mmCIF file of C-alpha atoms and ligand atoms in Angstrom:
data_model
loop_
_atom_site.group_PDB
_atom_site.id
_atom_site.type_symbol
_atom_site.label_atom_id
_atom_site.label_comp_id
_atom_site.label_asym_id
_atom_site.label_seq_id
_atom_site.Cartn_x
_atom_site.Cartn_y
_atom_site.Cartn_z
ATOM 1 C CA LYS A 121 73.387 -26.678 -51.924
ATOM 2 C CA GLN A 122 71.394 -28.770 -54.365
ATOM 3 C CA GLY A 123 71.093 -32.532 -54.500
ATOM 4 C CA VAL A 124 73.933 -33.984 -56.486
ATOM 5 C CA GLU A 125 73.144 -36.589 -59.078
ATOM 6 C CA ALA A 126 75.411 -39.353 -59.979
ATOM 7 C CA ASP A 127 74.396 -42.423 -62.054
ATOM 8 C CA GLY A 128 70.754 -41.370 -61.810
ATOM 9 C CA VAL A 129 70.789 -41.533 -58.028
ATOM 10 C CA ALA A 130 70.060 -38.356 -56.157
ATOM 11 C CA PHE A 131 72.077 -37.627 -53.061
ATOM 12 C CA TYR A 132 70.612 -35.115 -50.867
ATOM 13 C CA SER A 133 72.719 -32.473 -49.310
ATOM 14 C CA GLU A 134 72.815 -31.670 -45.640
ATOM 15 C CA ASP A 135 70.650 -28.552 -46.333
ATOM 16 C CA MET A 136 67.829 -30.535 -48.005
ATOM 17 C CA ASN A 137 67.836 -32.974 -45.222
ATOM 18 C CA GLN A 138 67.530 -30.268 -42.681
ATOM 19 C CA GLY A 139 64.606 -28.769 -44.539
ATOM 20 C CA MET A 140 62.774 -32.093 -44.433
ATOM 21 C CA HIS A 141 63.631 -32.663 -40.795
ATOM 22 C CA GLU A 142 62.423 -29.167 -40.016
ATOM 23 C CA ARG A 143 59.112 -29.855 -41.648
ATOM 24 C CA MET A 144 58.657 -33.180 -39.881
ATOM 25 C CA ARG A 145 59.608 -31.506 -36.564
ATOM 26 C CA ILE A 146 57.003 -28.736 -37.092
ATOM 27 C CA GLU A 147 54.380 -31.283 -38.091
ATOM 28 C CA SER A 148 54.765 -33.472 -35.065
ATOM 29 C CA GLY A 149 55.113 -30.451 -32.898
ATOM 30 C CA LEU A 150 51.815 -29.038 -34.247
ATOM 31 C CA ARG A 151 50.093 -32.426 -33.752
ATOM 32 C CA HIS A 152 51.287 -32.304 -30.109
ATOM 33 C CA ALA A 153 50.255 -28.606 -29.844
ATOM 34 C CA LEU A 154 46.684 -29.516 -30.909
ATOM 35 C CA GLY A 155 46.327 -32.038 -28.168
ATOM 36 C CA SER A 156 47.976 -30.037 -25.383
ATOM 37 C CA GLY A 157 46.393 -26.673 -25.517
ATOM 38 C CA GLN A 158 49.277 -24.777 -27.142
ATOM 39 C CA LEU A 159 47.143 -23.168 -29.784
ATOM 40 C CA MET A 160 45.456 -19.870 -29.002
ATOM 41 C CA LEU A 161 43.480 -17.209 -30.757
ATOM 42 C CA HIS A 162 43.975 -13.483 -31.041
ATOM 43 C CA TYR A 163 41.118 -11.241 -32.097
ATOM 44 C CA GLN A 164 41.447 -8.225 -34.358
ATOM 45 C CA PRO A 165 38.427 -5.844 -34.480
ATOM 46 C CA LYS A 166 36.782 -4.727 -37.623
ATOM 47 C CA PHE A 167 35.096 -1.287 -37.737
ATOM 48 C CA SER A 168 32.417 0.413 -39.773
ATOM 49 C CA ILE A 169 33.982 3.380 -41.628
ATOM 50 C CA GLU A 170 30.754 5.370 -41.518
ATOM 51 C CA ASP A 171 30.255 5.623 -37.709
ATOM 52 C CA GLY A 172 33.394 3.952 -36.283
ATOM 53 C CA HIS A 173 31.482 1.185 -34.546
ATOM 54 C CA ILE A 174 32.973 -2.253 -34.074
ATOM 55 C CA ILE A 175 31.154 -4.693 -36.357
ATOM 56 C CA GLY A 176 33.138 -7.782 -35.642
ATOM 57 C CA ALA A 177 36.501 -9.380 -35.075
ATOM 58 C CA GLU A 178 38.644 -11.792 -36.949
ATOM 59 C CA ALA A 179 40.089 -14.739 -34.987
ATOM 60 C CA LEU A 180 43.709 -15.342 -35.860
ATOM 61 C CA VAL A 181 45.509 -18.543 -34.621
ATOM 62 C CA ARG A 182 48.833 -18.515 -32.808
ATOM 63 C CA TRP A 183 51.006 -21.290 -31.467
ATOM 64 C CA LYS A 184 52.135 -20.763 -27.969
ATOM 65 C CA HIS A 185 55.383 -22.813 -28.312
ATOM 66 C CA PRO A 186 57.117 -23.748 -25.019
ATOM 67 C CA GLU A 187 60.566 -22.783 -26.363
ATOM 68 C CA ARG A 188 59.956 -20.618 -29.356
ATOM 69 C CA GLY A 189 57.308 -18.370 -27.875
ATOM 70 C CA LEU A 190 54.332 -17.115 -29.828
ATOM 71 C CA VAL A 191 54.709 -18.603 -33.318
ATOM 72 C CA PRO A 192 52.746 -16.749 -36.116
ATOM 73 C CA PRO A 193 50.479 -18.739 -38.428
ATOM 74 C CA ALA A 194 52.669 -18.056 -41.457
ATOM 75 C CA GLU A 195 55.163 -20.360 -39.897
ATOM 76 C CA PHE A 196 52.810 -23.396 -39.492
ATOM 77 C CA ILE A 197 49.558 -22.912 -41.516
ATOM 78 C CA PRO A 198 51.124 -23.413 -44.963
ATOM 79 C CA LEU A 199 52.769 -26.661 -43.699
ATOM 80 C CA ALA A 200 49.506 -27.697 -41.996
ATOM 81 C CA GLU A 201 47.751 -27.118 -45.388
ATOM 82 C CA ALA A 202 50.241 -29.233 -47.203
ATOM 83 C CA THR A 203 49.890 -32.144 -44.717
ATOM 84 C CA GLY A 204 46.194 -31.898 -44.177
ATOM 85 C CA LEU A 205 46.642 -31.208 -40.533
ATOM 86 C CA VAL A 206 44.981 -27.844 -41.158
ATOM 87 C CA VAL A 207 41.604 -29.717 -40.973
ATOM 88 C CA GLN A 208 42.256 -30.472 -37.288
ATOM 89 C CA VAL A 209 43.569 -26.982 -36.687
ATOM 90 C CA GLY A 210 40.325 -25.564 -38.256
ATOM 91 C CA GLU A 211 38.188 -27.800 -36.066
ATOM 92 C CA TRP A 212 40.001 -26.526 -33.051
ATOM 93 C CA VAL A 213 39.635 -22.904 -34.182
ATOM 94 C CA LEU A 214 35.891 -23.140 -34.805
ATOM 95 C CA GLU A 215 35.427 -24.811 -31.443
ATOM 96 C CA ALA A 216 37.495 -22.180 -29.621
ATOM 97 C CA VAL A 217 35.841 -19.223 -31.280
ATOM 98 C CA CYS A 218 32.315 -20.500 -30.427
ATOM 99 C CA ALA A 219 33.387 -21.273 -26.867
ATOM 100 C CA GLN A 220 34.736 -17.706 -26.640
ATOM 101 C CA ALA A 221 31.590 -16.279 -28.128
ATOM 102 C CA GLN A 222 29.526 -18.130 -25.546
ATOM 103 C CA VAL A 223 31.667 -16.778 -22.701
ATOM 104 C CA TRP A 224 31.314 -13.181 -23.989
ATOM 105 C CA LYS A 225 27.568 -13.715 -24.521
ATOM 106 C CA ARG A 226 27.130 -14.961 -20.979
ATOM 107 C CA ALA A 227 29.192 -12.055 -19.603
ATOM 108 C CA GLY A 228 26.659 -9.751 -21.170
ATOM 109 C CA LEU A 229 28.834 -8.211 -23.885
ATOM 110 C CA ARG A 230 27.058 -6.860 -26.846
ATOM 111 C CA PRO A 231 27.409 -9.637 -29.452
ATOM 112 C CA ILE A 232 29.814 -9.029 -32.324
ATOM 113 C CA ARG A 233 30.364 -11.161 -35.350
ATOM 114 C CA LEU A 234 33.438 -13.418 -34.993
ATOM 115 C CA ALA A 235 35.224 -14.375 -38.182
ATOM 116 C CA VAL A 236 37.110 -17.672 -38.697
ATOM 117 C CA ASN A 237 39.603 -18.334 -41.484
ATOM 118 C CA VAL A 238 38.745 -21.460 -43.383
ATOM 119 C CA SER A 239 41.296 -22.957 -45.678
ATOM 120 C CA ALA A 240 40.544 -24.788 -48.884
ATOM 121 C CA ARG A 241 41.122 -28.269 -47.385
ATOM 122 C CA GLU A 242 38.449 -27.685 -44.804
ATOM 123 C CA PHE A 243 35.954 -26.602 -47.350
ATOM 124 C CA THR A 244 34.257 -30.018 -47.798
ATOM 125 C CA PRO A 245 30.628 -31.008 -47.928
ATOM 126 C CA ALA A 246 30.976 -31.948 -44.191
ATOM 127 C CA LEU A 247 31.656 -28.356 -43.233
ATOM 128 C CA PRO A 248 28.067 -26.940 -43.148
ATOM 129 C CA ALA A 249 26.876 -29.685 -40.755
ATOM 130 C CA ARG A 250 29.918 -29.199 -38.547
ATOM 131 C CA VAL A 251 29.280 -25.503 -38.390
ATOM 132 C CA GLN A 252 25.613 -25.953 -37.613
ATOM 133 C CA ASP A 253 26.394 -28.534 -34.856
ATOM 134 C CA THR A 254 28.973 -26.389 -33.206
ATOM 135 C CA LEU A 255 26.719 -23.355 -33.192
ATOM 136 C CA ARG A 256 23.995 -25.485 -31.687
ATOM 137 C CA ARG A 257 26.252 -26.919 -28.945
ATOM 138 C CA TYR A 258 27.246 -23.439 -27.839
ATOM 139 C CA ASP A 259 23.758 -22.005 -28.215
ATOM 140 C CA LEU A 260 24.828 -19.343 -30.634
ATOM 141 C CA GLU A 261 23.005 -17.316 -33.275
ATOM 142 C CA PRO A 262 24.414 -18.159 -36.792
ATOM 143 C CA ALA A 263 24.502 -14.458 -37.523
ATOM 144 C CA TRP A 264 27.346 -13.993 -35.146
ATOM 145 C CA LEU A 265 29.669 -16.261 -37.059
ATOM 146 C CA GLU A 266 31.459 -15.377 -40.251
ATOM 147 C CA LEU A 267 33.702 -17.617 -42.340
ATOM 148 C CA GLU A 268 36.511 -15.974 -44.353
ATOM 149 C CA ILE A 269 37.350 -18.023 -47.405
ATOM 150 C CA THR A 270 40.195 -17.297 -49.704
ATOM 151 C CA GLU A 271 40.105 -17.057 -53.461
ATOM 152 C CA SER A 272 42.227 -20.225 -53.692
ATOM 153 C CA THR A 273 39.344 -22.215 -52.220
ATOM 154 C CA LEU A 274 37.280 -21.227 -55.164
ATOM 155 C CA MET A 275 39.787 -22.517 -57.673
ATOM 156 C CA HIS A 276 38.971 -26.208 -57.325
ATOM 157 C CA ASN A 277 35.642 -27.638 -58.399
ATOM 158 C CA ILE A 278 33.651 -24.523 -58.439
ATOM 159 C CA GLU A 279 30.176 -25.973 -58.546
ATOM 160 C CA ARG A 280 30.941 -28.104 -55.535
ATOM 161 C CA VAL A 281 32.307 -25.115 -53.629
ATOM 162 C CA ILE A 282 29.185 -23.019 -54.587
ATOM 163 C CA GLY A 283 27.001 -25.853 -53.169
ATOM 164 C CA ILE A 284 28.884 -25.839 -49.892
ATOM 165 C CA MET A 285 28.692 -22.003 -49.714
ATOM 166 C CA ASP A 286 24.962 -22.109 -50.334
ATOM 167 C CA ARG A 287 24.496 -24.525 -47.468
ATOM 168 C CA ILE A 288 26.520 -22.367 -45.107
ATOM 169 C CA ALA A 289 24.716 -19.251 -46.168
ATOM 170 C CA ALA A 290 21.372 -20.984 -45.652
ATOM 171 C CA LEU A 291 22.369 -21.558 -42.027
ATOM 172 C CA GLY A 292 22.553 -17.760 -41.624
ATOM 173 C CA VAL A 293 26.314 -17.748 -41.288
ATOM 174 C CA THR A 294 27.969 -15.061 -43.329
ATOM 175 C CA LEU A 295 30.733 -15.626 -45.768
ATOM 176 C CA SER A 296 33.463 -13.277 -46.861
ATOM 177 C CA LEU A 297 36.038 -13.490 -49.620
ATOM 178 C CA ASP A 298 39.535 -13.020 -48.223
ATOM 179 C CA ASP A 299 42.606 -11.925 -50.183
ATOM 180 C CA PHE A 300 40.285 -10.778 -52.917
ATOM 181 C CA GLY A 301 42.129 -9.944 -56.162
ATOM 182 C CA THR A 302 45.260 -12.000 -55.331
ATOM 183 C CA GLY A 303 44.064 -15.209 -56.939
ATOM 184 C CA TYR A 304 42.768 -16.243 -60.285
ATOM 185 C CA SER A 305 39.068 -16.705 -59.663
ATOM 186 C CA SER A 306 36.861 -15.654 -62.432
ATOM 187 C CA LEU A 307 34.857 -12.580 -62.062
ATOM 188 C CA SER A 308 31.928 -14.230 -63.808
ATOM 189 C CA TYR A 309 31.455 -16.510 -60.793
ATOM 190 C CA LEU A 310 31.459 -13.745 -58.331
ATOM 191 C CA LYS A 311 27.794 -13.024 -58.712
ATOM 192 C CA ARG A 312 26.915 -16.626 -57.959
ATOM 193 C CA PHE A 313 28.696 -16.742 -54.615
ATOM 194 C CA PRO A 314 26.344 -16.167 -51.644
ATOM 195 C CA ILE A 315 28.891 -13.927 -49.989
ATOM 196 C CA ASP A 316 28.343 -10.971 -47.767
ATOM 197 C CA THR A 317 31.756 -9.155 -47.958
ATOM 198 C CA LEU A 318 34.734 -8.784 -50.200
ATOM 199 C CA LYS A 319 38.015 -8.255 -48.390
ATOM 200 C CA ILE A 320 40.672 -6.112 -49.999
ATOM 201 C CA ASP A 321 44.006 -7.769 -49.408
ATOM 202 C CA ARG A 322 46.638 -6.016 -47.386
ATOM 203 C CA SER A 323 49.035 -6.134 -50.406
ATOM 204 C CA PHE A 324 46.777 -3.539 -52.044
ATOM 205 C CA THR A 325 46.027 -1.484 -48.932
ATOM 206 C CA THR A 326 49.816 -1.098 -48.318
ATOM 207 C CA GLY A 327 50.322 0.863 -51.491
ATOM 208 C CA ILE A 328 47.511 3.401 -50.778
ATOM 209 C CA PRO A 329 47.751 6.394 -51.468
ATOM 210 C CA GLY A 330 51.214 6.525 -53.148
ATOM 211 C CA ASP A 331 50.875 3.644 -55.565
ATOM 212 C CA ALA A 332 48.560 4.449 -58.419
ATOM 213 C CA ASN A 333 48.072 0.807 -59.325
ATOM 214 C CA ASP A 334 47.112 -0.270 -55.808
ATOM 215 C CA CYS A 335 44.724 2.676 -55.591
ATOM 216 C CA ALA A 336 43.101 1.687 -58.831
ATOM 217 C CA ILE A 337 42.781 -1.940 -57.711
ATOM 218 C CA ALA A 338 41.282 -0.969 -54.388
ATOM 219 C CA SER A 339 38.755 1.377 -55.872
ATOM 220 C CA THR A 340 37.868 -1.232 -58.534
ATOM 221 C CA ILE A 341 37.210 -3.839 -55.842
ATOM 222 C CA ILE A 342 35.110 -1.361 -53.929
ATOM 223 C CA SER A 343 33.021 -0.539 -57.054
ATOM 224 C CA ILE A 344 32.595 -4.261 -57.895
ATOM 225 C CA ALA A 345 31.385 -4.858 -54.405
ATOM 226 C CA GLN A 346 28.931 -1.956 -54.541
ATOM 227 C CA GLN A 347 27.494 -3.073 -57.878
ATOM 228 C CA LEU A 348 27.088 -6.694 -56.704
ATOM 229 C CA LYS A 349 25.536 -5.429 -53.376
ATOM 230 C CA HIS A 350 28.288 -6.816 -51.274
ATOM 231 C CA LYS A 351 30.019 -5.050 -48.460
ATOM 232 C CA VAL A 352 33.697 -4.369 -48.732
ATOM 233 C CA ILE A 353 36.377 -4.340 -45.999
ATOM 234 C CA ALA A 354 40.035 -3.295 -46.347
ATOM 235 C CA GLU A 355 42.531 -5.153 -44.155
ATOM 236 C CA GLY A 356 46.017 -4.018 -43.171
ATOM 237 C CA VAL A 357 45.020 -0.314 -42.700
ATOM 238 C CA GLU A 358 47.924 1.321 -40.957
ATOM 239 C CA THR A 359 47.776 4.992 -41.820
ATOM 240 C CA VAL A 360 45.239 7.856 -41.659
ATOM 241 C CA GLU A 361 45.994 8.543 -45.379
ATOM 242 C CA GLN A 362 44.856 5.001 -46.255
ATOM 243 C CA MET A 363 41.762 5.490 -44.142
ATOM 244 C CA ALA A 364 40.923 8.803 -45.833
ATOM 245 C CA PHE A 365 41.266 7.219 -49.241
ATOM 246 C CA LEU A 366 39.135 4.273 -48.338
ATOM 247 C CA LYS A 367 36.436 6.475 -46.878
ATOM 248 C CA ARG A 368 36.408 8.712 -49.892
ATOM 249 C CA THR A 369 36.251 5.712 -52.251
ATOM 250 C CA GLY A 370 33.215 4.169 -50.457
ATOM 251 C CA CYS A 371 34.719 1.276 -48.558
ATOM 252 C CA ASP A 372 32.396 0.068 -45.816
ATOM 253 C CA GLU A 373 34.729 -1.376 -43.195
ATOM 254 C CA VAL A 374 38.321 -1.354 -42.063
ATOM 255 C CA GLN A 375 40.632 -3.496 -40.088
ATOM 256 C CA GLY A 376 44.313 -2.854 -39.302
ATOM 257 C CA TYR A 377 47.070 -1.718 -36.948
ATOM 258 C CA LEU A 378 45.867 1.887 -37.162
ATOM 259 C CA PHE A 379 42.902 0.786 -35.014
ATOM 260 C CA SER A 380 44.145 -2.307 -33.219
ATOM 261 C CA ARG A 381 46.506 -5.256 -33.551
ATOM 262 C CA PRO A 382 45.069 -8.744 -33.003
ATOM 263 C CA LEU A 383 44.642 -9.001 -29.257
ATOM 264 C CA PRO A 384 44.551 -12.004 -26.836
ATOM 265 C CA PRO A 385 40.989 -12.523 -25.549
ATOM 266 C CA GLY A 386 41.473 -10.796 -22.249
ATOM 267 C CA GLU A 387 42.889 -7.660 -23.742
ATOM 268 C CA PHE A 388 40.280 -7.671 -26.454
ATOM 269 C CA GLU A 389 37.526 -7.774 -23.887
ATOM 270 C CA ARG A 390 39.072 -4.997 -21.927
ATOM 271 C CA ALA A 391 39.437 -2.893 -25.082
ATOM 272 C CA LEU A 392 35.769 -3.597 -25.909
ATOM 273 C CA GLN A 393 34.687 -2.141 -22.567
ATOM 274 C CA GLU A 394 37.261 0.638 -22.117
ATOM 275 C CA LYS A 395 37.565 2.052 -25.612
ATOM 276 C CA GLY A 396 33.882 2.082 -26.041
ATOM 277 C CA TRP A 397 34.050 -0.198 -29.040
ATOM 278 C CA ALA A 398 30.862 -1.923 -27.883
HETATM 279 P P1 C2E B 1162 44.830 -13.195 -43.338
HETATM 280 O O1 C2E B 1162 43.530 -13.955 -43.094
HETATM 281 O O2 C2E B 1162 44.911 -12.398 -44.572
HETATM 282 O O3 C2E B 1162 44.945 -12.282 -42.002
HETATM 283 C C1 C2E B 1162 45.478 -10.919 -42.057
HETATM 284 C C2 C2E B 1162 46.880 -10.882 -41.428
HETATM 285 O O4 C2E B 1162 47.326 -9.587 -41.463
HETATM 286 C C3 C2E B 1162 46.993 -11.335 -39.955
HETATM 287 O O5 C2E B 1162 48.257 -11.950 -39.887
HETATM 288 C C4 C2E B 1162 46.987 -10.044 -39.220
HETATM 289 O O6 C2E B 1162 47.535 -10.116 -37.968
HETATM 290 C C5 C2E B 1162 47.744 -9.186 -40.160
HETATM 291 N N1 C2E B 1162 47.413 -7.749 -39.954
HETATM 292 C C6 C2E B 1162 46.183 -7.236 -39.599
HETATM 293 N N2 C2E B 1162 46.271 -5.791 -39.722
HETATM 294 C C7 C2E B 1162 47.502 -5.581 -40.108
HETATM 295 C C8 C2E B 1162 48.185 -4.309 -40.367
HETATM 296 O O7 C2E B 1162 47.681 -3.209 -40.201
HETATM 297 N N3 C2E B 1162 49.493 -4.398 -40.799
HETATM 298 C C9 C2E B 1162 50.127 -5.589 -40.954
HETATM 299 N N4 C2E B 1162 51.389 -5.519 -41.371
HETATM 300 N N5 C2E B 1162 49.555 -6.752 -40.713
HETATM 301 C C10 C2E B 1162 48.266 -6.708 -40.322
HETATM 302 P P2 C2E B 1162 48.464 -13.301 -39.020
HETATM 303 O O8 C2E B 1162 47.613 -13.290 -37.864
HETATM 304 O O9 C2E B 1162 49.961 -13.539 -38.870
HETATM 305 O O10 C2E B 1162 47.840 -14.354 -39.995
HETATM 306 C C11 C2E B 1162 48.467 -14.645 -41.274
HETATM 307 C C12 C2E B 1162 47.620 -15.592 -42.038
HETATM 308 O O11 C2E B 1162 47.520 -16.842 -41.473
HETATM 309 C C13 C2E B 1162 46.216 -15.098 -42.292
HETATM 310 O O12 C2E B 1162 46.100 -14.145 -43.283
HETATM 311 C C14 C2E B 1162 45.511 -16.426 -42.611
HETATM 312 O O13 C2E B 1162 45.669 -16.662 -43.981
HETATM 313 C C15 C2E B 1162 46.290 -17.407 -41.817
HETATM 314 N N6 C2E B 1162 45.497 -17.781 -40.562
HETATM 315 C C16 C2E B 1162 45.504 -17.150 -39.324
HETATM 316 N N7 C2E B 1162 44.688 -17.762 -38.549
HETATM 317 C C17 C2E B 1162 44.165 -18.834 -39.294
HETATM 318 C C18 C2E B 1162 43.236 -19.871 -38.903
HETATM 319 O O14 C2E B 1162 42.701 -19.961 -37.833
HETATM 320 N N8 C2E B 1162 43.007 -20.779 -39.886
HETATM 321 C C19 C2E B 1162 43.520 -20.727 -41.124
HETATM 322 N N9 C2E B 1162 43.235 -21.647 -42.087
HETATM 323 N N10 C2E B 1162 44.389 -19.757 -41.463
HETATM 324 C C20 C2E B 1162 44.722 -18.821 -40.538
HETATM 325 CA CA1 CA B 1163 41.408 -13.535 -43.072
HETATM 326 CA CA1 CA B 1164 44.931 -11.133 -46.596
HETATM 327 CA CA1 CA B 1165 45.123 -14.919 -46.223
#
């Protein structure tokens, strides 16, 4: 039902009211979750196609809701982005990833690069110093941290964004471009970004090998990456056919359910040791 207008005054229907209440409920719930340890991270490994070695893992946030169970990020990150609360979520995630990296380091596990998703609202001039400070506090090498930024981050004030990227790259932290090809960022800027890796979005991987357009887009991204001397990773790899295509086309790395779902830290650690990922 839509809002009904009479004499220029909008009356909101029950449905619209519920939508608004739902948002407010999620927002205050998330605020509470941040302060009460209800957020947690799962880790999904990334592998080198060439030799099958693990090269890193992406940290993906979940909300362990007391009544609703494990809530996926799609159900709260967009709202957190709209309200700005994503900045606090991002601070929590970086802190939690670095704390985890320190635990794994002290346990003697071979270090792997942990990737954190950073949303556009977090990508401010304050970010490089915060990253540097967090790494220092946990006594971590910058090379073991990666930030995944989406194309949408690049759409606002590009010169400022490049400046922030340069300062992060100068720390020795790697940057990758997530959801590549889904936004509107200009290819002419691509060569100016101090990025390490282009990430082929799952929406393209899904169509491989049946959809000729998705295959063309994936191979084009791979060839752009090669020519610009970036690495390229495909996300959302679910089938051996997709894997075969990516290998044949020269993709460097893969991530997806074919190899592993995102795992809670304990399971991830066990898999590292038992499956010989390390
Ligand atoms: P993304 O960064 O593009 O992450 C990839 C998503 O695809 C993850 O969903 C992952 O679990 C899922 N995935 C991985 N492999 C496969 C596969 O083979 N098949 C299928 N069907 N899915 C696969 P998830 O964890 O639900 O995260 C969704 C999105 O939420 C992420 O998309 C990212 O944009 C956002 N997100 C997650 N964690 C964070 C975070 O800590 N901070 C921010 N700002 N955003 C986050
Ligand atoms: Ca990502
Ligand atoms: Ca994606
Ligand atoms: Ca994404």
